[in-house]
mmCIF file of C-alpha atoms in Angstrom:
data_model
loop_
_atom_site.group_PDB
_atom_site.id
_atom_site.type_symbol
_atom_site.label_atom_id
_atom_site.label_comp_id
_atom_site.label_asym_id
_atom_site.label_seq_id
_atom_site.Cartn_x
_atom_site.Cartn_y
_atom_site.Cartn_z
ATOM 1 C CA UNK A 5 8.865 19.467 10.590
ATOM 2 C CA UNK A 6 9.826 21.453 7.331
ATOM 3 C CA UNK A 7 11.956 24.794 7.774
ATOM 4 C CA UNK A 8 10.301 28.077 7.002
ATOM 5 C CA UNK A 9 10.935 29.330 3.228
ATOM 6 C CA UNK A 10 12.783 32.366 2.596
ATOM 7 C CA UNK A 11 10.455 35.197 1.749
ATOM 8 C CA UNK A 12 11.237 38.349 -0.164
ATOM 9 C CA UNK A 13 10.161 40.743 2.709
ATOM 10 C CA UNK A 14 13.383 41.616 4.168
ATOM 11 C CA UNK A 15 14.473 44.978 5.908
ATOM 12 C CA UNK A 16 18.046 46.342 5.555
ATOM 13 C CA UNK A 17 19.149 48.804 8.426
ATOM 14 C CA UNK A 18 22.390 50.793 7.556
ATOM 15 C CA UNK A 19 24.982 50.541 10.701
ATOM 16 C CA UNK A 20 27.426 53.391 10.368
ATOM 17 C CA UNK A 21 30.305 54.690 12.461
ATOM 18 C CA UNK A 22 29.470 57.504 15.263
ATOM 19 C CA UNK A 23 32.560 59.642 15.820
ATOM 20 C CA UNK A 24 30.430 61.711 18.429
ATOM 21 C CA UNK A 25 27.161 60.510 20.034
ATOM 22 C CA UNK A 26 26.314 63.771 21.281
ATOM 23 C CA UNK A 27 26.960 65.501 17.831
ATOM 24 C CA UNK A 28 25.094 62.800 15.969
ATOM 25 C CA UNK A 29 21.974 63.037 18.397
ATOM 26 C CA UNK A 30 22.055 67.152 18.050
ATOM 27 C CA UNK A 31 22.091 66.844 14.068
ATOM 28 C CA UNK A 32 19.594 64.211 13.474
ATOM 29 C CA UNK A 33 16.941 65.297 16.317
ATOM 30 C CA UNK A 34 17.285 69.054 14.834
ATOM 31 C CA UNK A 35 16.199 67.170 11.496
ATOM 32 C CA UNK A 36 13.072 65.533 13.115
ATOM 33 C CA UNK A 37 14.534 61.813 13.758
ATOM 34 C CA UNK A 38 13.310 59.880 16.646
ATOM 35 C CA UNK A 39 15.685 58.035 18.713
ATOM 36 C CA UNK A 40 14.278 54.685 19.269
ATOM 37 C CA UNK A 41 17.439 52.977 20.995
ATOM 38 C CA UNK A 42 20.546 54.738 22.588
ATOM 39 C CA UNK A 43 23.417 53.484 24.818
ATOM 40 C CA UNK A 44 26.838 54.845 25.432
ATOM 41 C CA UNK A 45 28.379 51.775 27.447
ATOM 42 C CA UNK A 46 29.771 49.314 27.135
ATOM 43 C CA UNK A 47 30.087 50.738 23.564
ATOM 44 C CA UNK A 48 27.990 53.586 21.574
ATOM 45 C CA UNK A 49 24.982 52.235 19.726
ATOM 46 C CA UNK A 50 22.210 54.653 18.362
ATOM 47 C CA UNK A 51 19.097 53.609 16.624
ATOM 48 C CA UNK A 52 17.061 56.642 14.819
ATOM 49 C CA UNK A 53 13.978 56.545 12.543
ATOM 50 C CA UNK A 54 12.534 59.205 10.403
ATOM 51 C CA UNK A 55 9.482 58.588 8.234
ATOM 52 C CA UNK A 56 9.667 54.901 7.321
ATOM 53 C CA UNK A 57 13.352 54.108 7.401
ATOM 54 C CA UNK A 58 16.094 53.716 10.204
ATOM 55 C CA UNK A 59 19.504 54.708 10.614
ATOM 56 C CA UNK A 60 21.742 52.819 13.418
ATOM 57 C CA UNK A 61 25.334 53.990 14.433
ATOM 58 C CA UNK A 62 28.110 52.002 16.128
ATOM 59 C CA UNK A 63 31.436 52.947 17.449
ATOM 60 C CA UNK A 64 33.803 54.628 15.320
ATOM 61 C CA UNK A 65 37.050 52.714 14.190
ATOM 62 C CA UNK A 66 40.354 54.036 15.539
ATOM 63 C CA UNK A 67 41.757 56.962 13.635
ATOM 64 C CA UNK A 68 38.510 57.596 11.667
ATOM 65 C CA UNK A 69 38.823 61.298 10.681
ATOM 66 C CA UNK A 70 35.238 62.696 9.983
ATOM 67 C CA UNK A 71 36.544 65.413 7.686
ATOM 68 C CA UNK A 72 37.788 62.838 5.172
ATOM 69 C CA UNK A 73 33.952 62.072 4.632
ATOM 70 C CA UNK A 74 34.865 58.351 4.231
ATOM 71 C CA UNK A 75 33.271 57.023 7.201
ATOM 72 C CA UNK A 76 30.090 55.117 5.891
ATOM 73 C CA UNK A 77 27.050 55.930 4.132
ATOM 74 C CA UNK A 78 23.765 54.522 2.712
ATOM 75 C CA UNK A 79 21.159 55.140 -0.109
ATOM 76 C CA UNK A 80 17.723 55.972 0.843
ATOM 77 C CA UNK A 81 15.566 55.192 -2.115
ATOM 78 C CA UNK A 82 12.293 57.207 -2.207
ATOM 79 C CA UNK A 83 9.283 58.019 -4.533
ATOM 80 C CA UNK A 84 10.408 61.611 -4.903
ATOM 81 C CA UNK A 85 13.306 63.346 -3.411
ATOM 82 C CA UNK A 86 12.158 66.998 -3.243
ATOM 83 C CA UNK A 87 9.750 66.643 -0.371
ATOM 84 C CA UNK A 88 12.615 65.116 1.882
ATOM 85 C CA UNK A 89 15.143 68.024 0.983
ATOM 86 C CA UNK A 90 12.692 70.517 1.687
ATOM 87 C CA UNK A 91 11.665 68.976 4.911
ATOM 88 C CA UNK A 92 15.234 68.902 6.060
ATOM 89 C CA UNK A 93 15.973 72.360 4.775
ATOM 90 C CA UNK A 94 12.958 73.791 6.702
ATOM 91 C CA UNK A 95 14.329 71.805 10.153
ATOM 92 C CA UNK A 96 17.744 73.506 9.755
ATOM 93 C CA UNK A 97 16.489 76.942 8.972
ATOM 94 C CA UNK A 98 14.307 76.519 12.169
ATOM 95 C CA UNK A 99 17.254 75.254 14.372
ATOM 96 C CA UNK A 100 20.031 77.316 13.137
ATOM 97 C CA UNK A 101 18.664 80.303 11.096
ATOM 98 C CA UNK A 102 20.272 79.017 7.975
ATOM 99 C CA UNK A 103 20.907 75.928 5.663
ATOM 100 C CA UNK A 104 23.881 74.098 6.485
ATOM 101 C CA UNK A 105 25.415 73.958 3.137
ATOM 102 C CA UNK A 106 29.044 73.573 3.731
ATOM 103 C CA UNK A 107 31.762 71.865 6.201
ATOM 104 C CA UNK A 108 30.546 69.091 8.504
ATOM 105 C CA UNK A 109 27.228 68.423 8.627
ATOM 106 C CA UNK A 110 25.762 69.531 5.893
ATOM 107 C CA UNK A 111 22.919 68.929 2.757
ATOM 108 C CA UNK A 112 23.981 69.265 -0.693
ATOM 109 C CA UNK A 113 21.899 71.499 -2.845
ATOM 110 C CA UNK A 114 18.711 70.169 -4.540
ATOM 111 C CA UNK A 115 18.324 71.407 -8.133
ATOM 112 C CA UNK A 116 14.617 71.032 -9.351
ATOM 113 C CA UNK A 117 14.407 68.078 -11.447
ATOM 114 C CA UNK A 118 17.278 66.190 -9.947
ATOM 115 C CA UNK A 119 17.118 62.879 -8.711
ATOM 116 C CA UNK A 120 19.236 62.709 -5.694
ATOM 117 C CA UNK A 121 20.645 64.891 -2.749
ATOM 118 C CA UNK A 122 22.878 64.003 0.215
ATOM 119 C CA UNK A 123 22.910 64.624 3.943
ATOM 120 C CA UNK A 124 26.542 64.546 5.309
ATOM 121 C CA UNK A 125 26.487 63.884 9.301
ATOM 122 C CA UNK A 126 29.063 64.947 12.023
ATOM 123 C CA UNK A 127 30.842 61.551 11.616
ATOM 124 C CA UNK A 128 31.320 62.089 7.714
ATOM 125 C CA UNK A 129 28.651 59.600 6.661
ATOM 126 C CA UNK A 130 26.482 60.149 3.753
ATOM 127 C CA UNK A 131 22.957 59.324 3.684
ATOM 128 C CA UNK A 132 22.035 59.590 -0.092
ATOM 129 C CA UNK A 133 18.449 60.205 -1.077
ATOM 130 C CA UNK A 134 17.736 58.686 -4.490
ATOM 131 C CA UNK A 135 14.374 58.753 -6.447
ATOM 132 C CA UNK A 136 13.551 55.091 -7.200
ATOM 133 C CA UNK A 137 12.821 55.621 -11.007
ATOM 134 C CA UNK A 138 16.033 57.664 -11.468
ATOM 135 C CA UNK A 139 16.832 57.352 -15.121
ATOM 136 C CA UNK A 140 19.125 54.370 -16.052
ATOM 137 C CA UNK A 141 20.745 56.390 -18.934
ATOM 138 C CA UNK A 142 22.230 58.957 -16.339
ATOM 139 C CA UNK A 143 26.077 59.439 -17.410
ATOM 140 C CA UNK A 144 28.040 59.759 -14.207
ATOM 141 C CA UNK A 145 31.153 60.875 -16.297
ATOM 142 C CA UNK A 146 29.528 63.450 -18.213
ATOM 143 C CA UNK A 147 27.688 63.497 -21.520
ATOM 144 C CA UNK A 148 29.846 62.562 -24.424
ATOM 145 C CA UNK A 149 27.928 64.666 -26.790
ATOM 146 C CA UNK A 150 28.509 67.836 -25.296
ATOM 147 C CA UNK A 151 31.741 69.853 -26.006
ATOM 148 C CA UNK A 152 33.302 73.174 -24.846
ATOM 149 C CA UNK A 153 31.599 74.963 -21.803
ATOM 150 C CA UNK A 154 28.650 72.900 -22.130
ATOM 151 C CA UNK A 155 30.526 69.759 -21.536
ATOM 152 C CA UNK A 156 32.109 71.464 -18.357
ATOM 153 C CA UNK A 157 28.925 72.435 -17.044
ATOM 154 C CA UNK A 158 27.774 68.774 -17.286
ATOM 155 C CA UNK A 159 30.893 67.662 -15.740
ATOM 156 C CA UNK A 160 30.330 70.121 -12.802
ATOM 157 C CA UNK A 161 27.051 69.038 -12.333
ATOM 158 C CA UNK A 162 28.036 65.220 -11.899
ATOM 159 C CA UNK A 163 30.679 66.437 -9.462
ATOM 160 C CA UNK A 164 28.272 68.230 -7.495
ATOM 161 C CA UNK A 165 25.182 66.315 -7.589
ATOM 162 C CA UNK A 166 26.584 62.800 -7.689
ATOM 163 C CA UNK A 167 30.064 62.764 -6.353
ATOM 164 C CA UNK A 168 29.301 65.685 -3.648
ATOM 165 C CA UNK A 169 32.536 67.209 -4.694
ATOM 166 C CA UNK A 170 31.964 70.809 -4.587
ATOM 167 C CA UNK A 171 35.925 71.661 -4.720
ATOM 168 C CA UNK A 172 36.424 69.764 -7.834
ATOM 169 C CA UNK A 173 33.350 71.212 -9.447
ATOM 170 C CA UNK A 174 34.881 74.885 -8.745
ATOM 171 C CA UNK A 175 38.130 73.995 -9.826
ATOM 172 C CA UNK A 176 36.764 72.377 -13.249
ATOM 173 C CA UNK A 177 34.344 75.587 -13.843
ATOM 174 C CA UNK A 178 37.389 78.002 -13.082
ATOM 175 C CA UNK A 179 39.483 75.994 -15.860
ATOM 176 C CA UNK A 180 36.498 75.692 -18.295
ATOM 177 C CA UNK A 181 35.458 79.235 -18.024
ATOM 178 C CA UNK A 182 39.275 80.328 -18.807
ATOM 179 C CA UNK A 183 39.565 77.510 -21.776
ATOM 180 C CA UNK A 184 36.123 77.888 -23.241
ATOM 181 C CA UNK A 185 34.276 81.061 -21.968
ATOM 182 C CA UNK A 186 35.308 83.438 -24.758
ATOM 183 C CA UNK A 187 33.793 80.963 -27.571
ATOM 184 C CA UNK A 188 30.546 79.829 -25.255
ATOM 185 C CA UNK A 189 27.157 81.476 -25.836
ATOM 186 C CA UNK A 190 26.446 84.370 -23.307
ATOM 187 C CA UNK A 191 23.931 82.608 -21.637
ATOM 188 C CA UNK A 192 26.334 79.359 -20.919
ATOM 189 C CA UNK A 193 28.844 81.825 -19.646
ATOM 190 C CA UNK A 194 26.282 83.469 -17.288
ATOM 191 C CA UNK A 195 25.292 80.111 -16.006
ATOM 192 C CA UNK A 196 29.079 78.951 -15.473
ATOM 193 C CA UNK A 197 29.739 82.158 -13.652
ATOM 194 C CA UNK A 198 26.661 81.759 -11.415
ATOM 195 C CA UNK A 199 27.691 78.347 -10.547
ATOM 196 C CA UNK A 200 31.177 79.815 -9.647
ATOM 197 C CA UNK A 201 29.570 82.410 -7.339
ATOM 198 C CA UNK A 202 27.527 80.083 -5.491
ATOM 199 C CA UNK A 203 30.646 77.371 -5.152
ATOM 200 C CA UNK A 204 32.766 80.278 -4.111
ATOM 201 C CA UNK A 205 30.297 81.139 -1.387
ATOM 202 C CA UNK A 206 29.699 77.403 -0.169
ATOM 203 C CA UNK A 207 33.759 76.927 -0.082
ATOM 204 C CA UNK A 208 34.427 80.224 1.659
ATOM 205 C CA UNK A 209 36.271 81.702 -1.210
ATOM 206 C CA UNK A 210 36.159 85.377 -2.698
ATOM 207 C CA UNK A 211 33.275 85.576 -5.056
ATOM 208 C CA UNK A 212 34.436 89.160 -6.370
ATOM 209 C CA UNK A 213 36.273 88.028 -9.606
ATOM 210 C CA UNK A 214 33.188 85.592 -10.773
ATOM 211 C CA UNK A 215 30.609 88.375 -9.655
ATOM 212 C CA UNK A 216 32.448 90.996 -11.593
ATOM 213 C CA UNK A 217 32.457 89.019 -14.740
ATOM 214 C CA UNK A 218 28.696 88.158 -14.399
ATOM 215 C CA UNK A 219 27.837 91.964 -13.837
ATOM 216 C CA UNK A 220 29.903 92.608 -17.007
ATOM 217 C CA UNK A 221 27.591 90.283 -19.256
ATOM 218 C CA UNK A 222 25.472 91.843 -21.766
ATOM 219 C CA UNK A 223 22.353 89.422 -21.370
ATOM 220 C CA UNK A 224 19.322 89.372 -23.503
ATOM 221 C CA UNK A 225 16.064 88.599 -22.272
ATOM 222 C CA UNK A 226 16.226 85.131 -23.681
ATOM 223 C CA UNK A 227 19.604 84.722 -22.138
ATOM 224 C CA UNK A 228 18.249 85.875 -18.900
ATOM 225 C CA UNK A 229 15.198 83.547 -19.223
ATOM 226 C CA UNK A 230 17.330 80.424 -19.819
ATOM 227 C CA UNK A 231 19.619 81.458 -16.582
ATOM 228 C CA UNK A 232 16.846 81.652 -14.460
ATOM 229 C CA UNK A 233 15.180 78.606 -15.659
ATOM 230 C CA UNK A 234 18.193 76.619 -14.930
ATOM 231 C CA UNK A 235 19.310 78.185 -11.721
ATOM 232 C CA UNK A 236 16.226 79.549 -10.119
ATOM 233 C CA UNK A 237 17.015 77.351 -7.115
ATOM 234 C CA UNK A 238 20.269 79.223 -6.304
ATOM 235 C CA UNK A 239 19.741 81.798 -3.457
ATOM 236 C CA UNK A 240 20.793 85.248 -4.417
ATOM 237 C CA UNK A 241 20.628 84.486 -8.219
ATOM 238 C CA UNK A 242 18.618 87.886 -9.025
ATOM 239 C CA UNK A 243 20.992 89.871 -7.240
ATOM 240 C CA UNK A 244 24.018 88.445 -9.156
ATOM 241 C CA UNK A 245 22.561 89.075 -12.653
ATOM 242 C CA UNK A 246 23.252 92.268 -14.317
#
């Protein structure tokens, strides 16, 4: 009798740590995940399903701090990320009256045309939804062809969309505006200031300094169109612009 051959039909199911069974269930069930298995003794184990993929959770290691967001994570490869982001955002609004955009748990913002976004759950796990045909030429460290404030903006995009580090993006933009803002085109300054207002809101920082500088800009019709074209996904954009 010959042994069965290995066939390329495997299924990988991520197993991540669960710091709180109750908080984990509340978060994922709010998003519409189905619980397919649940036990609390002799150890925690959860199996969840949404659409065609599964997430499993086991006990958290001793001393794990969810706030450090170093717990675990996985990639979910999809044909298009926008519908997933829209579904989760709608579920959050139904349950909480708002989108959970900061702290734990949260969902990262989605910029139209972007190829990924991230869910961060109560245990600090990152579930990253990635478009299958994400371009190979993505530069995760920022484009070397750009200079001045344009390069700072590109680096801030990398920090937000790929490293999920809003704080470092905020710091990079603050420094970049101080160093390059005076020499940059008005539209670029406006884009940077809009990002600073948005990041300050997400991080719980004062928005007044950046909002005041934004209102002081003399924008042409072309400047405004460029800003709205790039940042139309930001809530409150029209209220920020002069």
